[in-house]
Amino acid sequence: MPAPTSQPTPGSDQTPAPNDWTDACARAAWAGLVRCRRFEDAVMDAWRAGDIPGVVHVATGQEATAVGAALALAPGDMVTSTHRGHGHALALGTDPTALMAELMGRRTGLVAGRGGSKHLSDPERGLLATNAIVGASVPLAAGAALSAKTRQTGGVALAFTGDGATNQGAVFEAMVMAVALALPLIILVENNGYAQTTASAYASGGQSLAARARGFGLAADTVDGSRVDLVWSAVSRAADRARLGLGPSFIEAAVGRLEGFFSLDAQAYRGADEVARLRAAACPLARFRAKARGGLDDATLAAIETDQADAVDAALAAARAAPPAGP
Amino acid sequence: MTDRTEPSSAACSSAGYSSLGASPADPSAEPVTYRAALTRALDDAMAADAGVVVIGEDVAGGAGAAAQGGTGGAFGVTAGLYDRFGAERVIDTPIAESAMLSMAAGAAATGLRPVVDLMFADFAHVAADPLVNHIAQAGALFGDAPGQAGHLPLVIRAAFGAGDRSGAQHSQPLHGALLRLPAIRLALPATPADAYALLTHAIACAEPVVVLEHKRLYDTTGPLAGDALPWGRARVVRAGRDATLLAVAGQVAPALDAAERLSGHGIEVEVVDPRTLNPLDLGTLTASLARTGRLAITDEDRCAAEIVAGRLAETAFALLQAPPCLICPAPGPVPFAPGLEDAWAPDAPRIAEALRRLCTDG
Ligand SMILES: Cc1ncc(C[n+]2csc(CCOP(=O)(O)OP(=O)(O)O)c2C)c(N)n1
Ligand SMILES: [Mg+2]
């Protein structure tokens, strides 16, 4: 386990893919990555066109954490998520049409238009709930972990959360609880460097989030979150530990947020070159091509990409055509 | 720590109203937005008293660094304050509302006048312990220094309300929950002038005050200087003889709209904006009921309406010719989809229909 540095950098890990990363893994991962990217790009376009009410928080650039974690989980495992949860839902298998329809406030939406972008739920796919109260995904997942442990389902619970969210008291208390009760819980922090406009390093006083978690007694690791194979590997190890009754894990994944905090964000607080730099160094799609494609050739990747693009485009059209939710 | 002498315990009564900024420096200026009026109140109070500090997430909003021109909070209310007053007084915090509010209480008890920006009112519940067990119990916890029992010059600002497609956890009202905490003063400005005056008073006040800002109001405009009604005094926004309709913050506009619609049908509704729910101006409200004999309350927070109706039943029951009529959303989370959300909050047609029935007994 590498020693946590205070602020991990996405795009920094140049190690080869793990030995057990098969071509089947790579194929599924690529499909997930391109689906998530295409979906979020479509969301931003639809939002700009006025088809999505309110604001949205897209996870462009954070595809590898969603996809890698979902690949490592098993049926029956439960996931909680944040305000930035479209990719988590898609990676778990949520129907993109139902998801897009939810964002558009349609009757056919995932939760019938009642929730919107921040309030998704698809328990059959393992998505307990996304959450707009920052930090709350973690103690809720601890509850799902307690349920799995008590009911002896063999399941684990994984909480996606953000760097900013790890400063919440509820997250610290959940870590205390999970260690004391040896819960089968995985806390997967997507550290994208910011909470709204506030830098992660400012809010944590420069402290490593993983090191803080280790202080609570969790098995804590950092991972280059632009690498889907490495995320998969880290979550697989954490899930194995949890299933063996060895307790909770904390994974700090360094990711690059390629869009604003939300759709209205002018991003005056970060230099114009930062996103370009992240796109070059830490784009999960590019990183997959460079490090995790295994034996998949360009034609195979292109064919998968076309399929996924078609699926997202069809979802967009179907959602647009669906009736609005109304009383 | 503070430049100014401590306000007396009268600061929360109308007598203390003039302690800070009661006469805005430039009343002849152009109409301002509700947002700008709040900013101006903060700016003036910070200029007048070095003990006033602004605390919250992204209140500076320059990546937590000494960057000028930050976002100034999620709604832009604190924009520019960092540039003027610096990082010591415009304090970006980690996302930790519980510690934020307890810290602000401790700071208020030791010489500062913190103005906490909670962002969305829903987040107050993350900080329920400081609110309910500490700030609302200040009289028991912090003794009587330096001015009085419960001396805790703390302001909490928060945005609330439905209508911006924010969903269940970013739209809830808070005032009903706070009304059961009598030690916490509660202001809900509906106009830029009230936003300026009530926030100014709140900062000068020796007791904890929560100022709730309806999200729909930030871009509305009006003069900065109002009618100079004192703190705690309700405003009769429109006179009428048939029913008294109470509304605060974002409900004032649809209430007035409903009253105008009914006027064409021979029903004259008196619209009263209490402006503060704690204190509640029972005098003005009772006088109105004496004229009209009928009470309606429209509020996004049914609990708040129930509490206000209950207080009025205690003092004015004999004046009522009909049971109070509460025009409030159905129970349940604020929905996201526009069609659902618009049906959730009582709009002018719904308010008018309820009043028509109240005034015609069916
Ligand atoms: C309890 C609470 N406080 C504040 C907010 C407002 N808010 C929404 S997202 C956010 C930043 C979250 O940062 P992070 O956890 O790093 O997630 P990211 O947006 O970067 O994915 C804040 C402060 C909230 N939704 N809930
Ligand atoms: Mg973040």
XYZ file of C-alpha atoms and ligand atoms in Angstrom:
716
model
C 0.000 0.000 0.000
C 1.601 3.304 -1.026
C 1.942 5.909 1.674
C -0.784 8.512 1.200
C 0.528 11.809 -0.086
C -1.387 14.840 1.046
C -3.040 15.544 -2.315
C -2.919 12.665 -4.778
C -2.758 13.566 -8.463
C -4.998 11.934 -11.026
C -3.148 10.588 -14.030
C 0.061 9.925 -12.128
C 0.121 6.133 -11.873
C 1.970 4.607 -14.796
C 2.019 1.003 -13.581
C 0.672 -1.664 -15.929
C -2.801 -3.095 -15.453
C -3.119 -5.710 -12.693
C -2.515 -9.345 -13.702
C -6.108 -10.368 -13.107
C -7.495 -7.577 -15.317
C -8.841 -9.729 -18.162
C -9.997 -8.708 -21.589
C -13.542 -9.365 -20.417
C -12.990 -6.809 -17.653
C -11.539 -4.387 -20.160
C -14.444 -4.815 -22.546
C -17.035 -4.184 -19.827
C -15.028 -1.272 -18.461
C -14.704 0.436 -21.835
C -18.427 0.100 -22.465
C -19.097 1.692 -19.075
C -16.593 4.500 -19.528
C -17.866 5.579 -22.929
C -21.480 5.224 -21.864
C -20.935 7.482 -18.858
C -19.009 10.061 -20.879
C -21.507 10.156 -23.697
C -24.368 10.389 -21.223
C -22.900 13.307 -19.297
C -22.052 15.153 -22.523
C -25.656 14.624 -23.603
C -26.855 15.896 -20.216
C -24.872 19.120 -20.571
C -26.218 19.644 -24.092
C -29.781 18.940 -22.979
C -29.376 21.250 -19.994
C -28.071 24.052 -22.224
C -31.010 23.462 -24.547
C -33.382 23.927 -21.623
C -34.570 20.326 -21.552
C -33.353 19.674 -18.006
C -34.880 21.831 -15.261
C -32.796 23.156 -12.379
C -29.077 22.486 -12.322
C -27.025 19.331 -12.831
C -23.749 18.092 -11.416
C -22.131 15.936 -14.072
C -19.270 13.536 -13.407
C -17.325 14.097 -16.615
C -13.773 12.923 -15.919
C -14.872 10.777 -12.986
C -16.038 7.789 -15.045
C -13.337 5.385 -13.891
C -14.336 5.430 -10.229
C -17.964 4.677 -11.067
C -17.171 1.953 -13.559
C -14.256 0.376 -11.691
C -16.225 0.135 -8.455
C -19.354 -1.234 -10.085
C -17.292 -3.922 -11.852
C -15.821 -5.008 -8.530
C -19.162 -5.371 -6.761
C -21.490 -8.362 -6.810
C -25.268 -8.642 -7.123
C -26.829 -7.835 -3.756
C -24.168 -5.304 -2.790
C -25.570 -1.859 -2.075
C -24.274 1.520 -3.175
C -25.023 5.015 -1.946
C -24.015 8.092 -3.847
C -23.935 11.844 -3.952
C -25.288 14.831 -5.864
C -22.914 13.749 -8.658
C -24.434 10.320 -9.181
C -25.483 9.859 -12.821
C -22.352 7.858 -13.610
C -22.700 5.701 -10.509
C -26.228 4.747 -11.535
C -25.243 4.036 -15.140
C -22.252 1.945 -14.071
C -24.510 -0.145 -11.871
C -26.766 -0.784 -14.830
C -29.553 1.764 -14.469
C -31.490 2.165 -17.712
C -30.177 5.329 -19.404
C -33.627 6.146 -20.748
C -35.179 6.107 -17.286
C -32.258 8.138 -15.968
C -32.443 10.777 -18.692
C -36.220 10.922 -18.310
C -35.759 11.529 -14.575
C -33.375 14.413 -15.211
C -35.929 15.887 -17.607
C -38.766 15.520 -15.101
C -40.725 12.998 -17.149
C -43.392 10.630 -15.948
C -41.270 7.697 -17.176
C -38.300 8.803 -15.080
C -36.431 6.495 -12.758
C -38.419 7.787 -9.794
C -41.291 9.219 -11.846
C -39.864 12.741 -11.956
C -40.129 13.229 -8.209
C -36.391 13.154 -7.557
C -34.408 14.771 -10.343
C -30.662 14.692 -10.846
C -29.747 14.592 -7.156
C -32.289 12.016 -6.010
C -31.900 8.746 -7.889
C -32.737 5.307 -6.609
C -32.566 1.930 -8.321
C -32.329 -0.679 -5.565
C -32.669 -3.625 -7.930
C -29.414 -2.525 -9.536
C -27.822 -1.987 -6.123
C -28.294 1.779 -6.042
C -29.911 2.441 -2.684
C -30.001 6.211 -3.151
C -28.028 9.182 -4.306
C -28.071 12.067 -1.865
C -27.933 15.843 -1.877
C -26.915 16.217 1.757
C -23.165 16.239 1.506
C -21.609 13.422 3.520
C -24.853 11.591 4.170
C -24.096 8.800 1.713
C -21.521 7.381 4.116
C -23.589 6.697 7.259
C -26.447 5.462 5.078
C -24.122 2.948 3.479
C -22.972 1.957 6.960
C -26.602 1.077 7.593
C -26.750 -1.058 4.481
C -23.513 -2.722 5.613
C -24.994 -3.382 9.046
C -28.029 -4.905 7.386
C -25.878 -7.165 5.196
C -23.806 -8.206 8.189
C -26.753 -8.863 10.480
C -28.774 -10.667 7.852
C -25.616 -12.555 6.788
C -26.197 -11.901 3.124
C -22.502 -11.837 2.337
C -23.055 -8.435 0.782
C -21.067 -5.272 1.174
C -22.047 -1.638 0.991
C -20.115 1.012 -0.870
C -20.513 4.734 -0.335
C -19.378 7.088 -3.040
C -18.522 10.415 -1.524
C -16.509 13.529 -2.322
C -13.412 15.138 -0.856
C -15.465 17.969 0.568
C -17.927 15.550 2.093
C -15.222 13.785 4.088
C -15.077 16.835 6.351
C -18.588 16.223 7.659
C -18.970 14.996 11.208
C -21.390 12.351 9.977
C -18.618 10.829 7.852
C -16.232 10.697 10.793
C -18.896 9.183 12.998
C -19.674 6.602 10.328
C -16.005 5.639 10.225
C -15.985 5.260 14.002
C -19.102 3.117 13.785
C -17.847 0.979 10.928
C -14.583 0.202 12.709
C -16.265 -0.537 16.046
C -18.844 -2.812 14.437
C -16.485 -4.264 11.783
C -18.977 -3.340 9.086
C -18.562 -4.576 5.510
C -18.323 -0.991 4.279
C -16.264 0.596 1.538
C -15.933 4.368 1.471
C -14.846 5.460 -1.985
C -13.864 9.121 -2.002
C -13.721 10.786 -5.372
C -11.201 13.506 -4.651
C -11.593 15.922 -7.550
C -9.719 18.680 -5.770
C -12.715 20.866 -5.040
C -15.866 21.210 -3.021
C -17.803 23.779 -5.000
C -15.133 26.463 -5.286
C -13.188 25.464 -2.193
C -9.956 23.576 -2.722
C -9.744 20.170 -1.111
C -6.313 20.943 0.347
C -7.651 24.113 1.986
C -10.598 22.337 3.573
C -8.522 19.460 4.917
C -5.721 21.737 6.079
C -3.474 19.871 3.653
C -4.038 16.581 5.435
C -4.324 13.372 3.452
C -7.874 12.080 3.535
C -6.629 8.490 3.448
C -4.260 9.108 6.325
C -7.084 10.581 8.359
C -9.178 7.467 7.722
C -6.271 5.250 8.669
C -6.181 7.082 11.962
C -9.711 5.882 12.594
C -8.635 2.293 11.954
C -9.923 1.744 8.433
C -7.794 0.042 5.844
C -7.029 3.133 3.785
C -5.530 3.376 0.361
C -5.063 5.968 -2.338
C -5.578 5.166 -5.975
C -5.208 6.982 -9.260
C -8.899 7.377 -9.980
C -8.335 8.003 -13.678
C -7.380 4.316 -14.014
C -10.423 2.067 -14.144
C -8.296 -1.044 -13.719
C -6.649 0.253 -10.573
C -9.947 1.382 -9.075
C -11.402 -2.057 -9.842
C -8.453 -3.672 -8.135
C -8.643 -1.475 -5.032
C -12.405 -1.958 -4.628
C -12.063 -5.709 -5.226
C -9.528 -5.949 -2.402
C -11.731 -3.877 -0.109
C -14.777 -6.000 -0.945
C -12.824 -9.192 -0.259
C -11.790 -7.849 3.128
C -15.345 -6.846 3.914
C -16.762 -10.234 2.908
C -14.186 -11.945 5.098
C -15.391 -9.944 8.077
C -12.216 -7.855 8.243
C -14.074 -4.579 8.399
C -14.298 -1.294 6.540
C -12.010 0.214 3.933
C -11.443 3.733 2.698
C -10.259 4.383 -0.829
C -9.226 7.868 -1.828
C -9.367 8.076 -5.592
C -7.758 11.096 -7.235
C -9.912 12.231 -10.132
C -10.112 15.238 -12.413
C -13.370 17.136 -12.659
C -13.533 18.149 -16.317
C -16.659 20.299 -16.057
C -17.702 22.884 -13.507
C -18.961 22.069 -10.027
C -22.426 22.290 -11.555
C -23.931 23.433 -14.788
C -23.959 27.114 -13.783
C -20.333 27.221 -12.657
C -18.217 29.873 -14.434
C -15.102 28.353 -12.786
C -13.383 31.677 -12.177
C -11.561 30.050 -9.271
C -9.466 27.766 -11.424
C -7.120 28.668 -14.216
C -8.235 28.095 -17.784
C -5.349 25.731 -18.364
C -6.303 23.419 -15.510
C -9.076 21.611 -17.338
C -6.938 21.278 -20.464
C -4.157 19.810 -18.349
C -6.564 17.366 -16.677
C -8.041 16.360 -20.032
C -4.559 15.584 -21.295
C -3.267 13.786 -18.218
C -6.234 12.340 -16.368
C -9.050 11.547 -18.761
C -10.211 8.034 -17.850
C -10.930 7.210 -21.492
C -7.449 8.162 -22.649
C -5.930 6.428 -19.665
C -7.859 3.285 -20.491
C -6.510 3.300 -24.039
C -2.997 3.786 -22.750
C -2.963 1.353 -19.834
C -5.986 -0.874 -19.441
C -7.220 -1.990 -22.860
C -5.553 -5.398 -22.652
C -5.912 -7.200 -25.960
C -8.746 -5.052 -27.326
C -7.838 -3.486 -30.666
C -8.949 -0.103 -31.968
C -11.744 -1.564 -34.061
C -13.204 -3.344 -31.043
C -13.081 -0.188 -28.950
C -14.666 1.818 -31.757
C -17.476 -0.704 -32.168
C -18.238 -0.629 -28.446
C -18.165 3.146 -28.482
C -20.633 3.276 -31.363
C -22.998 0.912 -29.553
C -22.909 2.983 -26.412
C -23.346 6.233 -28.279
C -26.372 4.789 -30.020
C -27.814 3.654 -26.696
C -27.393 7.100 -25.155
C -28.789 8.853 -28.216
C -31.810 6.551 -28.156
C -32.256 7.254 -24.431
C -32.164 10.974 -25.099
C -34.764 10.742 -27.834
C -37.041 8.500 -25.788
C -36.791 10.752 -22.745
C -37.559 13.843 -24.816
C -40.638 12.161 -26.224
C -41.941 11.039 -22.825
C -44.786 12.944 -21.137
C -43.851 15.395 -18.379
C -44.572 14.359 -14.823
C -47.590 16.189 -13.523
C -50.149 16.047 -10.785
C -13.040 42.915 20.243
C -15.859 45.010 18.851
C -15.559 48.669 18.000
C -19.062 49.425 19.027
C -20.551 49.375 22.469
C -22.549 46.274 23.189
C -26.202 46.670 22.344
C -28.537 46.602 25.263
C -31.101 43.896 25.720
C -33.478 46.247 23.958
C -31.692 45.510 20.694
C -34.326 42.968 19.771
C -37.179 45.293 20.504
C -38.199 48.120 18.247
C -36.384 50.548 20.533
C -33.015 49.129 19.568
C -33.743 49.141 15.912
C -31.670 52.156 15.089
C -28.481 50.723 16.551
C -27.085 49.924 13.106
C -27.928 51.167 9.677
C -31.569 52.053 10.270
C -31.207 54.822 7.751
C -29.466 53.432 4.687
C -26.748 55.712 3.458
C -28.235 56.302 0.038
C -32.004 55.893 0.065
C -32.433 57.684 -3.254
C -30.402 55.146 -5.157
C -31.746 52.972 -7.956
C -33.896 49.990 -7.018
C -31.714 47.159 -5.820
C -32.163 43.428 -5.879
C -33.028 41.537 -2.734
C -29.591 39.925 -3.067
C -27.843 43.302 -3.270
C -29.811 44.573 -0.276
C -28.539 41.658 1.809
C -24.999 42.246 0.597
C -25.321 45.911 1.488
C -26.544 45.088 4.978
C -23.572 42.807 5.537
C -21.170 45.323 4.076
C -22.488 48.189 6.209
C -22.494 46.098 9.373
C -18.963 44.852 8.762
C -17.755 48.378 8.099
C -19.361 49.611 11.307
C -18.244 46.802 13.591
C -14.978 44.897 13.306
C -16.515 42.081 15.330
C -18.895 41.129 12.537
C -17.554 38.117 10.638
C -19.145 36.090 7.866
C -18.748 32.328 8.125
C -19.785 29.647 5.665
C -18.971 27.394 2.765
C -17.659 29.331 -0.245
C -18.637 32.698 1.269
C -15.366 33.989 -0.174
C -15.344 31.341 -2.844
C -11.942 31.752 -4.382
C -10.797 28.131 -4.094
C -10.153 28.712 -0.418
C -7.126 30.766 -1.326
C -6.538 34.490 -1.218
C -8.169 34.902 -4.615
C -10.011 38.117 -5.314
C -13.390 38.159 -7.001
C -14.670 34.913 -5.508
C -18.181 33.669 -6.014
C -19.486 35.002 -2.706
C -21.624 32.081 -1.630
C -24.010 29.866 -3.516
C -26.411 32.765 -4.077
C -23.820 35.496 -4.476
C -24.914 37.356 -1.357
C -21.427 37.642 0.128
C -19.774 38.592 -3.182
C -17.216 41.351 -2.755
C -16.978 41.094 1.024
C -13.778 39.078 0.912
C -12.135 41.684 -1.287
C -13.145 44.383 1.143
C -12.695 42.720 4.522
C -10.246 39.879 3.909
C -9.911 36.281 4.969
C -10.004 37.036 8.705
C -13.576 38.267 8.428
C -14.987 36.397 5.454
C -14.265 32.878 6.474
C -14.610 29.921 4.137
C -15.146 26.715 6.074
C -14.945 23.031 5.311
C -18.327 21.373 4.798
C -19.141 20.779 8.440
C -22.350 22.574 9.392
C -22.587 21.175 12.889
C -19.157 22.433 13.893
C -19.767 25.630 11.945
C -22.818 26.555 14.011
C -21.369 25.484 17.339
C -18.201 27.387 16.538
C -20.231 30.457 15.655
C -22.099 30.165 18.949
C -18.853 29.931 20.891
C -17.473 32.890 18.994
C -20.644 34.896 19.614
C -20.358 34.161 23.319
C -16.813 35.518 23.348
C -16.969 38.808 21.534
C -17.628 38.221 17.841
C -20.813 38.815 15.893
C -20.834 35.927 13.461
C -23.169 35.885 10.494
C -23.311 32.270 9.360
C -24.320 31.553 5.770
C -25.894 28.107 5.852
C -26.589 28.169 2.115
C -29.717 26.002 1.814
C -31.996 25.953 4.866
C -32.158 22.166 4.610
C -28.593 22.059 5.917
C -29.695 23.482 9.262
C -30.788 19.996 10.174
C -27.210 18.780 9.802
C -26.541 21.294 12.569
C -29.584 20.435 14.669
C -27.574 19.945 17.838
C -26.022 23.407 17.955
C -29.327 24.962 16.961
C -31.628 23.122 19.316
C -29.406 22.212 22.241
C -27.027 25.130 22.298
C -28.096 28.269 20.499
C -31.727 27.909 21.534
C -30.646 27.178 25.111
C -28.101 29.964 25.311
C -29.816 31.521 28.284
C -29.127 28.441 30.330
C -25.656 27.777 28.962
C -23.776 31.040 28.774
C -24.986 32.915 31.807
C -25.807 36.580 31.568
C -22.569 38.137 30.413
C -22.092 40.620 28.887
C -25.580 42.033 28.473
C -28.289 39.650 29.516
C -29.275 36.037 29.897
C -29.077 34.469 26.495
C -26.750 37.096 25.135
C -25.601 35.493 21.908
C -25.248 37.943 19.033
C -25.373 35.375 16.275
C -27.076 35.512 12.899
C -27.804 32.546 10.675
C -28.851 33.200 7.090
C -30.314 30.504 4.894
C -32.109 30.209 1.571
C -35.271 28.189 1.414
C -38.273 27.472 -0.681
C -39.650 25.598 -3.614
C -39.741 26.641 -7.214
C -36.223 26.273 -8.555
C -36.322 22.537 -9.344
C -33.830 21.782 -6.581
C -35.560 18.689 -5.270
C -36.393 17.329 -1.852
C -33.235 18.223 0.066
C -32.696 21.752 -1.258
C -36.204 23.227 -1.046
C -37.589 22.707 2.431
C -38.834 25.515 4.625
C -37.262 25.837 8.061
C -39.374 28.330 9.978
C -41.906 25.827 11.302
C -39.126 23.828 12.929
C -37.544 26.968 14.391
C -40.783 28.329 15.813
C -40.680 25.743 18.529
C -37.402 27.277 19.697
C -38.576 30.519 21.310
C -35.056 31.763 22.021
C -34.298 31.990 18.318
C -35.617 35.106 16.605
C -36.929 34.577 13.135
C -37.108 37.043 10.237
C -38.450 36.337 6.752
C -38.023 39.401 4.559
C -40.169 39.690 1.451
C -38.695 42.829 -0.122
C -35.227 44.308 -0.639
C -35.980 47.017 1.922
C -36.998 44.426 4.490
C -34.001 42.286 3.591
C -31.766 45.245 4.379
C -33.579 46.358 7.502
C -34.190 42.947 9.046
C -30.684 41.636 8.412
C -29.219 44.884 9.720
C -31.279 44.560 12.842
C -30.448 40.877 13.193
C -26.720 41.647 13.203
C -27.183 44.332 15.837
C -29.397 42.100 17.947
C -28.019 40.593 21.126
C -29.943 37.369 20.637
C -29.654 34.653 18.017
C -31.596 35.500 14.862
C -32.277 33.316 11.841
C -32.955 35.184 8.608
C -34.666 33.044 5.990
C -34.458 34.174 2.393
C -36.808 32.699 -0.172
C -34.802 31.625 -3.217
C -37.376 33.105 -5.569
C -36.746 36.587 -4.133
C -33.014 37.078 -4.761
C -33.501 38.673 -8.173
C -36.561 40.737 -7.277
C -36.000 44.479 -7.059
C -37.190 47.384 -4.960
C -35.927 50.384 -3.056
C -33.345 49.823 -0.357
C -35.048 52.192 2.056
C -38.500 51.075 3.049
C -41.210 52.401 5.288
C -38.950 52.086 8.337
C -41.320 49.793 10.191
C -39.599 48.689 13.375
C -38.355 45.182 13.988
C -41.170 42.951 15.100
C -43.905 44.982 13.448
C -46.110 43.395 10.800
C -46.919 45.229 7.599
C -50.425 45.564 6.244
C -49.528 45.172 2.588
C -53.049 45.578 1.292
C -56.133 46.702 3.166
C -59.363 44.694 3.028
C -62.495 44.039 5.039
C -63.469 40.418 4.346
C -60.506 38.312 5.456
C -56.981 38.646 6.832
C -54.445 36.725 4.773
C -51.025 36.234 6.355
C -47.997 35.544 4.187
C -44.245 35.869 4.610
C -41.266 35.944 2.249
C -41.997 34.183 -1.028
C -45.717 33.805 -0.348
C -46.393 37.549 -0.131
C -46.464 38.025 -3.917
C -48.928 35.192 -4.652
C -51.032 36.324 -1.681
C -51.279 39.835 -3.138
C -52.012 38.407 -6.567
C -54.822 36.308 -5.095
C -56.231 39.338 -3.286
C -56.284 41.349 -6.527
C -58.070 38.514 -8.337
C -60.765 38.393 -5.646
C -61.189 42.148 -5.591
C -62.907 41.950 -8.955
C -65.435 39.579 -7.381
C -66.362 41.782 -4.481
C -64.115 40.117 -1.925
C -61.576 42.407 -0.288
C -58.719 40.588 1.373
C -56.348 42.272 3.792
C -52.845 40.929 3.160
C -50.536 41.142 6.158
C -46.833 40.299 6.123
C -45.661 39.630 9.693
C -41.987 40.046 8.538
C -40.830 38.363 11.714
C -42.498 35.253 13.102
C -40.578 35.563 16.344
C -41.456 38.044 17.621
C -44.948 37.797 16.178
C -46.820 41.094 16.000
C -50.014 39.948 17.688
C -51.207 43.537 18.004
C -51.297 44.287 14.281
C -52.639 40.849 13.435
C -55.385 41.006 16.033
C -56.387 44.490 14.913
C -56.720 43.192 11.373
C -58.837 40.245 12.511
C -61.049 42.661 14.411
C -61.747 44.325 11.060
C -62.196 41.185 8.970
C -63.262 38.349 11.268
C -61.630 35.733 9.055
C -58.088 34.335 9.121
C -56.207 32.663 6.298
C -52.519 31.830 6.256
C -50.595 30.748 3.211
C -47.183 29.282 3.851
C -44.897 26.674 2.305
C -44.405 25.441 5.860
C -47.614 24.013 7.260
C -46.124 23.706 10.755
C -45.400 27.426 10.788
C -48.948 28.218 9.707
C -50.346 25.939 12.405
C -48.254 27.574 15.101
C -49.209 31.096 14.015
C -52.887 30.111 13.791
C -52.638 28.613 17.256
C -51.101 31.764 18.710
C -53.846 33.863 17.132
C -56.535 31.499 18.381
C -55.265 32.164 21.894
C -55.612 35.924 21.556
C -58.264 36.467 18.917
C -60.516 33.419 18.921
C -63.574 35.468 19.732
C -62.999 37.660 16.694
C -63.166 34.772 14.240
C -66.371 34.037 12.352
C -64.901 30.900 10.762
C -62.126 28.415 11.496
C -58.673 29.517 10.308
C -57.951 28.526 6.729
C -54.435 27.208 6.120
C -53.356 27.278 2.492
C -50.266 25.105 2.520
C -48.685 22.308 0.516
C -49.798 18.725 0.931
C -47.490 16.712 3.197
C -44.509 15.051 1.549
C -41.192 15.911 -0.056
C -40.908 18.822 -2.461
C -40.967 17.126 -5.871
C -38.531 17.907 -8.676
C -40.439 17.888 -11.959
C -41.836 21.332 -12.835
C -45.414 20.097 -13.143
C -45.219 18.391 -9.759
C -43.347 21.170 -7.978
C -45.630 23.900 -9.274
C -48.612 21.965 -7.987
C -46.926 21.554 -4.608
C -46.648 25.174 -3.455
C -49.884 27.145 -3.135
C -50.014 29.645 -5.990
C -52.337 32.612 -6.490
C -55.249 30.647 -8.015
C -55.207 28.126 -5.162
C -54.980 30.858 -2.554
C -57.798 32.787 -4.206
C -60.036 29.733 -4.367
C -59.454 28.928 -0.692
C -60.245 32.520 0.275
C -63.330 32.602 -1.889
C -64.623 29.592 -0.010
C -63.650 31.102 3.335
C -65.467 34.335 2.567
C -68.578 32.798 1.052
C -68.857 29.853 3.437
C -68.505 27.382 0.618
C -24.928 19.259 4.194
C -24.640 19.990 2.949
N -23.854 21.087 2.986
C -23.584 21.773 1.864
C -24.106 21.369 0.670
C -23.866 22.175 -0.590
N -22.954 21.469 -1.451
C -23.394 20.660 -2.438
S -22.159 19.867 -3.204
C -21.008 20.634 -2.254
C -19.566 20.346 -2.460
C -19.282 18.912 -2.297
O -17.943 18.691 -2.543
P -17.396 17.225 -2.715
O -17.857 16.377 -1.598
O -15.938 17.334 -2.911
O -18.135 16.695 -4.025
P -17.971 17.200 -5.539
O -19.044 18.186 -5.791
O -16.631 17.735 -5.725
O -18.214 15.978 -6.358
C -21.598 21.478 -1.335
C -20.875 22.288 -0.350
C -24.938 20.233 0.666
N -25.529 19.803 -0.451
N -25.176 19.550 1.804
Mg -14.888 17.364 -4.682
